[in-house]
Short mmCIF file of C-alpha atoms in Angstrom, two decimals:
data_model
loop_
_atom_site.label_atom_id
_atom_site.label_comp_id
_atom_site.label_asym_id
_atom_site.label_seq_id
_atom_site.Cartn_x
_atom_site.Cartn_y
_atom_site.Cartn_z
CA MET A 1 0.13 -0.17 -0.08
CA ARG A 2 2.10 2.17 0.98
CA LYS A 3 5.49 3.85 -0.96
CA ARG A 4 8.38 5.15 1.36
CA LYS A 5 11.24 7.26 0.42
CA THR A 6 13.06 5.74 -2.83
CA SER A 7 16.84 6.21 -1.63
CA ALA A 8 16.39 4.37 1.65
CA TRP A 9 12.19 3.59 2.93
CA ARG A 10 10.35 2.94 0.62
CA SER A 11 3.73 1.85 0.86
CA ALA A 12 -13.58 -19.97 4.26
CA ALA A 13 -14.31 -19.99 1.03
CA ALA A 14 -17.67 -17.88 1.40
CA VAL A 15 -15.37 -15.18 3.58
CA CYS A 16 -12.82 -15.80 0.27
CA ALA A 17 -15.78 -14.61 -1.83
CA LEU A 18 -16.02 -11.41 -0.35
CA LEU A 19 -12.84 -10.35 -0.66
CA LEU A 20 -12.22 -11.09 -4.15
CA THR A 21 -9.29 -8.35 -6.07
CA ALA A 22 -6.86 -8.45 -8.67
CA ALA A 23 -4.36 -10.11 -6.13
CA GLY A 24 -7.54 -13.00 -5.56
CA CYS A 25 -8.29 -15.70 -3.19
CA GLY A 26 -6.70 -19.15 -2.22
CA SER A 27 -8.92 -22.23 -2.93
CA GLY A 28 -9.98 -24.51 0.11
CA GLY A 29 -12.78 -23.80 2.78
CA GLY A 30 -13.44 -24.37 6.35
CA ASP A 31 -12.58 -22.18 9.09
CA ASP A 32 -9.28 -23.38 9.14
CA LYS A 33 -7.46 -22.82 6.40
CA GLY A 34 -5.65 -20.89 7.37
CA GLY A 35 -3.40 -23.80 9.32
CA HIS A 36 -2.61 -23.48 12.81
CA ALA A 37 -0.17 -21.63 15.57
CA PRO A 38 2.01 -24.16 16.79
CA ASP A 39 1.86 -24.76 20.71
CA LYS A 40 5.53 -24.10 20.56
CA LEU A 41 8.76 -23.79 18.64
CA GLY A 42 11.31 -25.80 17.96
CA LYS A 43 15.12 -25.13 17.00
CA GLY A 44 15.51 -22.67 13.83
CA GLU A 45 15.29 -23.90 10.30
CA GLY A 46 18.50 -21.17 9.71
CA LYS A 47 16.95 -18.86 7.36
CA VAL A 48 13.53 -16.32 6.70
CA ASN A 49 12.02 -15.60 3.82
CA VAL A 50 10.64 -12.10 5.19
CA ILE A 51 8.48 -9.15 2.90
CA ALA A 52 8.65 -5.99 4.00
CA TRP A 53 8.00 -2.73 3.65
CA ALA A 54 11.06 -0.26 3.36
CA GLY A 55 12.42 0.73 5.95
CA TYR A 56 11.24 -2.55 8.04
CA ALA A 57 14.40 -4.61 7.51
CA GLU A 58 16.94 -2.96 7.50
CA ASP A 59 20.98 -3.99 7.10
CA GLY A 60 23.10 -1.28 7.13
CA SER A 61 22.58 -1.28 2.65
CA ASN A 62 21.04 1.92 2.70
CA ASP A 63 22.90 3.72 6.08
CA PRO A 64 25.18 1.19 7.81
CA LYS A 65 24.51 2.93 11.10
CA VAL A 66 20.56 1.53 10.00
CA ASP A 67 21.14 -1.95 10.79
CA TRP A 68 18.74 -4.19 12.71
CA VAL A 69 18.84 -7.56 10.86
CA HIS A 70 22.76 -8.60 11.41
CA PRO A 71 22.24 -8.23 15.36
CA PHE A 72 19.48 -10.68 14.67
CA GLU A 73 20.99 -13.19 12.38
CA LYS A 74 23.61 -13.00 14.49
CA LYS A 75 21.46 -14.09 17.87
CA THR A 76 19.15 -16.72 16.48
CA GLY A 77 21.97 -18.09 13.04
CA CYS A 78 18.77 -17.62 10.60
CA GLN A 79 19.37 -15.57 7.73
CA VAL A 80 16.76 -12.73 6.68
CA ASN A 81 16.09 -12.68 3.33
CA THR A 82 13.78 -9.23 2.59
CA LYS A 83 11.55 -8.84 -0.10
CA THR A 84 10.85 -5.18 -0.20
CA ALA A 85 7.05 -4.50 -1.42
CA GLY A 86 5.45 -1.08 -2.50
CA THR A 87 1.90 -1.63 -2.54
CA SER A 88 -0.30 -3.79 -0.78
CA ASP A 89 -1.65 -5.33 -3.18
CA GLU A 90 2.00 -6.44 -4.56
CA MET A 91 2.17 -7.56 -0.57
CA VAL A 92 -1.16 -9.95 -0.97
CA SER A 93 0.51 -11.57 -4.06
CA LEU A 94 3.56 -12.15 -2.58
CA MET A 95 2.23 -14.45 -0.02
CA LYS A 96 0.22 -16.60 -2.40
CA THR A 97 3.53 -17.82 -3.58
CA GLY A 98 3.90 -19.85 -0.66
CA GLN A 99 7.58 -18.23 -0.70
CA TYR A 100 7.62 -16.17 2.27
CA ASP A 101 7.47 -17.08 6.18
CA THR A 102 6.38 -13.59 7.13
CA VAL A 103 4.90 -10.08 6.09
CA SER A 104 4.25 -6.83 7.42
CA ALA A 105 0.86 -5.90 6.32
CA SER A 106 -0.93 -3.58 6.79
CA GLY A 107 -4.86 -3.39 7.93
CA ASP A 108 -5.77 -2.48 3.51
CA ALA A 109 -4.06 -5.82 3.53
CA THR A 110 -4.88 -8.41 6.52
CA LEU A 111 -8.71 -9.93 5.98
CA ARG A 112 -7.52 -11.03 2.65
CA LEU A 113 -4.82 -12.73 3.86
CA ILE A 114 -6.32 -13.87 6.02
CA ALA A 115 -10.06 -15.02 4.05
CA SER A 116 -7.76 -16.23 1.76
CA GLY A 117 -6.00 -18.79 3.96
CA ASP A 118 -2.57 -16.97 3.19
CA ALA A 119 -2.02 -16.01 6.82
CA ALA A 120 -2.26 -18.18 9.56
CA PRO A 121 -3.36 -17.35 13.60
CA VAL A 122 -0.27 -16.74 16.10
CA ASN A 123 0.22 -17.86 18.75
CA THR A 124 0.82 -14.22 21.41
CA LYS A 125 1.82 -16.75 24.22
CA LEU A 126 5.39 -17.54 21.40
CA VAL A 127 5.86 -13.79 21.29
CA PRO A 128 7.32 -12.69 24.64
CA ASN A 129 7.41 -8.93 23.52
CA TYR A 130 3.70 -8.98 22.60
CA LYS A 131 2.90 -8.79 26.57
CA ASP A 132 4.28 -5.37 26.07
CA ILE A 133 2.33 -4.35 23.27
CA PHE A 134 -0.43 -1.53 23.38
CA PRO A 135 -2.95 -2.48 24.67
CA ALA A 136 -5.82 -1.00 21.88
CA LEU A 137 -3.35 -2.75 19.10
CA LYS A 138 -4.54 -5.74 20.19
CA ASN A 139 -7.21 -8.16 19.21
CA GLN A 140 -8.49 -5.20 16.02
CA PRO A 141 -10.62 -5.97 13.07
CA PHE A 142 -7.48 -5.52 10.98
CA ASN A 143 -5.87 -8.18 12.81
CA SER A 144 -8.29 -11.26 14.88
CA ARG A 145 -11.02 -13.41 13.93
CA ASP A 146 -12.64 -15.08 16.30
CA GLY A 147 -10.79 -13.84 19.09
CA ARG A 148 -7.96 -15.02 17.46
CA MET A 149 -5.41 -12.88 16.89
CA TYR A 150 -3.44 -13.52 12.99
CA GLY A 151 -0.17 -11.10 14.10
CA ILE A 152 1.90 -9.26 15.59
CA PRO A 153 0.99 -5.41 15.65
CA HIS A 154 4.53 -3.44 14.71
CA GLY A 155 3.36 -0.22 14.37
CA ARG A 156 0.27 2.79 13.54
CA GLY A 157 0.47 5.98 12.55
CA ALA A 158 -2.52 8.96 10.97
CA ASN A 159 -3.76 10.24 8.43
CA LEU A 160 -2.97 13.78 8.05
CA LEU A 161 -4.03 16.91 6.86
CA MET A 162 -0.92 18.62 5.62
CA TYR A 163 -1.16 22.51 4.01
CA ARG A 164 1.24 25.50 2.75
CA THR A 165 0.70 28.08 5.90
CA ASP A 166 1.48 30.93 3.30
CA LYS A 167 -1.09 29.64 0.84
CA VAL A 168 -4.02 28.30 3.17
CA LYS A 169 -6.05 30.45 4.51
CA PRO A 170 -7.61 30.33 7.40
CA ALA A 171 -5.88 27.69 7.93
CA PRO A 172 -8.14 24.44 7.92
CA ASP A 173 -9.39 21.67 10.65
CA SER A 174 -11.44 19.88 8.64
CA TRP A 175 -11.19 17.97 5.50
CA ARG A 176 -13.96 19.86 4.01
CA ALA A 177 -11.16 22.17 2.56
CA VAL A 178 -10.01 19.22 0.12
CA PHE A 179 -13.08 18.14 -0.44
CA ASP A 180 -16.13 20.53 -0.69
CA ASP A 181 -13.66 23.07 -0.57
CA SER A 182 -11.28 21.38 -3.48
CA ALA A 183 -12.40 23.97 -5.81
CA ARG A 184 -10.48 26.81 -4.04
CA TYR A 185 -6.82 25.23 -4.53
CA GLY A 186 -7.74 23.65 -7.89
CA GLY A 187 -4.53 21.58 -9.08
CA HIS A 188 -3.45 22.12 -6.07
CA VAL A 189 -4.51 19.51 -4.14
CA THR A 190 -2.64 16.29 -3.24
CA ALA A 191 -4.43 13.14 -2.14
CA TYR A 192 -3.43 9.52 -1.48
CA ASP A 193 -3.39 6.74 -4.20
CA SER A 194 -4.85 3.92 -3.78
CA PRO A 195 -8.54 2.24 -3.13
CA ILE A 196 -9.11 2.77 0.38
CA TYR A 197 -8.76 6.43 0.33
CA ILE A 198 -12.44 6.19 -0.34
CA ALA A 199 -12.69 6.03 3.39
CA ASP A 200 -11.70 9.61 3.89
CA ALA A 201 -14.06 10.83 1.84
CA ALA A 202 -16.54 8.32 3.73
CA LEU A 203 -15.06 9.67 6.71
CA TYR A 204 -15.77 13.21 6.26
CA LEU A 205 -19.29 12.32 4.88
CA MET A 206 -20.08 10.42 8.57
CA ARG A 207 -20.17 14.15 9.95
CA ALA A 208 -20.91 16.61 6.45
CA LYS A 209 -24.22 14.36 6.10
CA PRO A 210 -25.04 11.66 8.68
CA SER A 211 -28.72 11.41 6.43
CA LEU A 212 -26.29 8.89 4.76
CA GLY A 213 -26.05 6.82 7.71
CA ILE A 214 -21.93 5.60 7.58
CA LYS A 215 -21.51 4.76 11.42
CA ASN A 216 -17.37 2.91 9.89
CA PRO A 217 -15.98 4.63 6.97
CA TYR A 218 -14.81 1.07 5.89
CA ALA A 219 -18.35 -0.28 5.89
CA LEU A 220 -19.88 1.11 3.04
CA ASP A 221 -23.54 -0.28 1.56
CA GLN A 222 -23.94 0.52 -2.22
CA LYS A 223 -25.96 4.28 -1.89
CA GLN A 224 -23.35 5.25 0.31
CA LEU A 225 -20.32 3.58 -1.51
CA ASP A 226 -21.69 6.20 -4.84
CA ALA A 227 -21.97 9.65 -2.39
CA ALA A 228 -18.35 9.00 -1.17
CA VAL A 229 -17.29 8.25 -4.78
CA SER A 230 -19.61 11.42 -6.21
CA LEU A 231 -17.52 13.68 -3.81
CA LEU A 232 -14.11 11.62 -4.84
CA LYS A 233 -14.65 12.65 -8.35
CA LYS A 234 -15.36 17.12 -7.15
CA GLN A 235 -12.25 16.70 -5.67
CA HIS A 236 -10.70 15.24 -8.58
CA LYS A 237 -10.81 18.17 -10.68
CA ALA A 238 -8.44 20.32 -8.00
CA VAL A 239 -6.63 17.01 -7.97
CA GLY A 240 -2.94 18.27 -8.90
CA GLU A 241 -1.57 14.43 -7.98
CA TYR A 242 -2.03 11.44 -6.07
CA TRP A 243 0.65 10.15 -4.26
CA SER A 244 2.29 6.87 -3.19
CA ASP A 245 5.66 7.59 -2.28
CA TYR A 246 7.21 9.79 0.39
CA GLN A 247 9.52 11.96 -1.94
CA LYS A 248 6.91 13.52 -4.45
CA GLU A 249 4.76 14.67 -1.92
CA ILE A 250 7.28 16.00 0.14
CA THR A 251 8.61 17.81 -3.48
CA ALA A 252 5.52 18.93 -4.97
CA PHE A 253 5.43 20.73 -1.08
CA LYS A 254 8.79 22.30 -1.31
CA GLY A 255 7.81 23.73 -4.65
CA GLY A 256 4.17 25.03 -4.67
CA ASP A 257 2.99 21.94 -6.49
CA SER A 258 0.96 20.85 -4.21
CA VAL A 259 -0.59 23.47 -1.11
CA ILE A 260 -3.48 21.06 0.87
CA GLY A 261 -3.59 17.15 1.43
CA THR A 262 -3.47 13.94 3.08
CA THR A 263 -0.10 13.19 4.37
CA TRP A 264 1.98 11.27 7.41
CA GLN A 265 3.32 13.11 10.29
CA VAL A 266 6.94 11.84 9.14
CA ILE A 267 6.30 13.57 5.93
CA ALA A 268 4.69 16.47 7.30
CA ASN A 269 8.37 16.85 9.13
CA LEU A 270 10.58 15.80 6.81
CA THR A 271 8.93 18.50 4.03
CA LYS A 272 9.71 20.87 7.71
CA ALA A 273 12.87 19.76 7.24
CA GLU A 274 13.31 21.21 4.02
CA LYS A 275 12.71 24.81 4.91
CA ALA A 276 8.83 24.04 3.44
CA PRO A 277 5.80 26.13 5.56
CA VAL A 278 4.23 23.63 6.26
CA LYS A 279 1.64 22.50 8.74
CA ALA A 280 -0.31 19.05 9.30
CA VAL A 281 -3.59 19.03 11.60
CA LEU A 282 -5.72 15.60 12.65
CA PRO A 283 -8.84 17.12 11.16
CA LYS A 284 -11.75 17.53 13.32
CA GLU A 285 -13.58 14.93 11.85
CA GLY A 286 -10.99 12.50 12.60
CA ALA A 287 -8.80 10.79 10.29
CA THR A 288 -7.53 7.02 9.01
CA GLY A 289 -5.09 5.50 9.65
CA TRP A 290 -2.25 2.74 9.56
CA SER A 291 -1.52 0.05 11.83
CA ASP A 292 0.65 -2.85 10.03
CA THR A 293 0.61 -6.62 11.74
CA TRP A 294 3.29 -9.29 11.26
CA MET A 295 1.96 -11.99 9.95
CA VAL A 296 3.08 -15.54 9.73
CA SER A 297 2.83 -17.03 6.16
CA ALA A 298 -0.02 -20.72 6.48
CA LYS A 299 2.64 -22.04 4.25
CA ALA A 300 5.31 -20.98 6.37
CA GLU A 301 8.95 -22.83 5.69
CA HIS A 302 10.76 -21.60 8.41
CA PRO A 303 8.22 -20.89 11.33
CA ASN A 304 10.30 -21.15 13.92
CA CYS A 305 12.70 -18.59 12.87
CA ALA A 306 9.90 -16.00 11.43
CA TYR A 307 8.64 -16.43 15.52
CA LYS A 308 12.03 -15.32 16.30
CA TRP A 309 11.82 -12.77 13.74
CA LEU A 310 8.75 -11.48 15.22
CA ASP A 311 9.85 -11.44 19.16
CA TRP A 312 12.94 -9.27 17.34
CA ILE A 313 11.03 -6.97 16.05
CA VAL A 314 8.69 -6.00 18.24
CA SER A 315 11.42 -5.86 20.77
CA PRO A 316 12.14 -2.80 22.46
CA LYS A 317 15.08 -1.75 21.46
CA VAL A 318 14.51 -2.29 17.39
CA ASN A 319 10.58 -1.73 17.84
CA ALA A 320 11.87 1.59 18.74
CA GLN A 321 15.04 1.80 15.92
CA VAL A 322 12.06 0.95 13.63
CA ALA A 323 9.73 3.48 14.05
CA GLU A 324 12.28 6.04 14.74
CA TYR A 325 13.86 5.26 11.04
CA PHE A 326 10.63 4.56 9.36
CA GLY A 327 8.45 7.74 11.68
CA GLU A 328 5.52 5.80 12.89
CA ALA A 329 4.42 5.51 16.63
CA PRO A 330 6.28 1.77 17.86
CA SER A 331 3.62 -0.83 19.17
CA ASN A 332 5.72 -1.71 21.87
CA ARG A 333 5.37 0.59 25.40
CA LYS A 334 8.33 0.03 26.23
CA ALA A 335 10.11 1.63 23.04
CA CYS A 336 9.79 5.04 23.90
CA ALA A 337 12.10 5.10 26.79
CA GLU A 338 14.72 3.34 23.73
CA THR A 339 14.66 6.33 21.43
CA SER A 340 17.63 8.25 20.44
CA ASP A 341 14.92 10.96 20.22
CA PRO A 342 13.34 11.69 23.82
CA ASN A 343 10.32 13.30 22.18
CA HIS A 344 10.12 11.18 19.61
CA CYS A 345 6.56 9.08 21.00
CA ALA A 346 5.38 12.24 22.52
CA ILE A 347 6.15 13.78 18.50
CA PHE A 348 4.01 10.40 16.75
CA HIS A 349 1.53 10.34 19.94
CA ALA A 350 2.50 6.62 21.11
CA ASP A 351 1.13 6.32 24.09
CA ASP A 352 -1.55 8.59 23.23
CA GLU A 353 -4.65 6.99 22.87
CA LYS A 354 -7.06 9.46 23.07
CA TYR A 355 -5.53 10.51 20.33
CA PHE A 356 -5.85 7.11 17.90
CA GLN A 357 -9.07 6.84 19.74
CA ARG A 358 -10.32 9.38 16.29
CA VAL A 359 -8.12 7.28 14.38
CA HIS A 360 -9.96 4.35 11.85
CA PHE A 361 -7.15 2.35 11.44
CA TRP A 362 -7.20 0.88 7.73
CA THR A 363 -9.62 -2.30 7.22
CA THR A 364 -10.52 -4.30 3.85
CA PRO A 365 -14.53 -3.43 3.34
CA ILE A 366 -15.63 -6.83 3.30
CA LYS A 367 -19.13 -6.92 2.27
CA ASP A 368 -20.00 -8.10 5.97
CA CYS A 369 -21.19 -4.67 7.21
CA LEU A 370 -17.66 -3.90 9.30
CA ASP A 371 -20.02 -1.75 10.94
CA GLY A 372 -22.27 -4.66 12.77
CA ARG A 373 -25.31 -3.77 10.25
CA LYS A 374 -27.54 -7.75 9.53
CA ASP A 375 -30.01 -5.75 7.23
CA ALA A 376 -27.51 -4.56 4.65
CA THR A 377 -25.14 -5.85 2.00
CA CYS A 378 -21.81 -3.94 2.39
CA THR A 379 -19.54 -2.43 -0.81
CA ASP A 380 -16.12 -4.99 -1.24
CA TYR A 381 -12.03 -4.52 -2.01
CA ALA A 382 -13.14 -5.11 -5.39
CA GLN A 383 -15.58 -2.78 -5.42
CA TRP A 384 -13.81 -0.39 -3.70
CA THR A 385 -10.84 -1.37 -6.36
CA ARG A 386 -13.05 -0.33 -9.26
CA ALA A 387 -14.51 2.63 -8.15
CA TRP A 388 -11.20 3.90 -7.23
CA THR A 389 -10.44 3.37 -11.08
CA GLU A 390 -13.20 5.22 -11.85
CA VAL A 391 -12.96 7.82 -10.13
CA LYS A 392 -8.93 8.56 -11.20
CA GLY A 393 -10.97 7.86 -15.16
#
């Protein structure tokens, strides 16, 4: 789903039918087709094949000072083979090959991997550092099913509203600025390039048009989806660029090609560092956001090393290193005492649950409405994907 800075960083059969996408679903049926969580671990197999967002499995090749892979290999004897993915769809496709043991999946991919049987439930008792994960990240709709965790939370962040303070006045405090008022900035609005961005429009409509009855931005019936798509088509006329890459958005805001749009805290920080007059805010409607989860393949050939990797990557010191390098809130509460910048967790609201209660984390839309409605059929990710293509023309 996400892409990072190009130089050093990088973005049951019935249930399966709900999640059909371009990436497809696996074959088979039954609630157990995703495999079982192990009861105990054995000796490491000597290697682990990882799919990760750029910046999540650094081995010193991008920056000699940034390396948590080699210490892991030395400690466990498990050699790490990393495949860097640029999008969630790519991660889903790669996991289907059965060649990888673990993946750092975002919420727009996790339910697809669970439903297709490509991800197995995890035994959190075999991941000692799981006990220190922030409780609010455990047993969420995007990383669990039927009371079982399907991964170990890695980190989280909000999709914020960023604007140039010299071009956008008065200072915006609502997503209205990029939706109903987008024409004010014709050609200079930027938006995230993904079907999941439909949820941003739905989030705004939750308050702007309460008559639509949207309760969850990832649970849209056809009427609600149509309303979100209509809003996005209106916005499209004012969009200068859809982004999925760090550097492109930084450059656009620095040069003035973009003056307002969705962003992440780390991009706002880097843009400010480039001397661009920008500010990022969490609008009054709240925001969408992302929480990544390390999942284990149901076909993992190296499950013991995979579990060792899961425990390592969320250990306090390593989780702190990844969070600072990548630009996110760590998932391990003890990581906040390990960051080189003592203000990192405050900047990224790591332990501010009131802040994250306003964030609706990416969750794969499915036909069974995630808002609990039983008298409606919701639209799924495949429909969102087609709708997004329609939005962009």
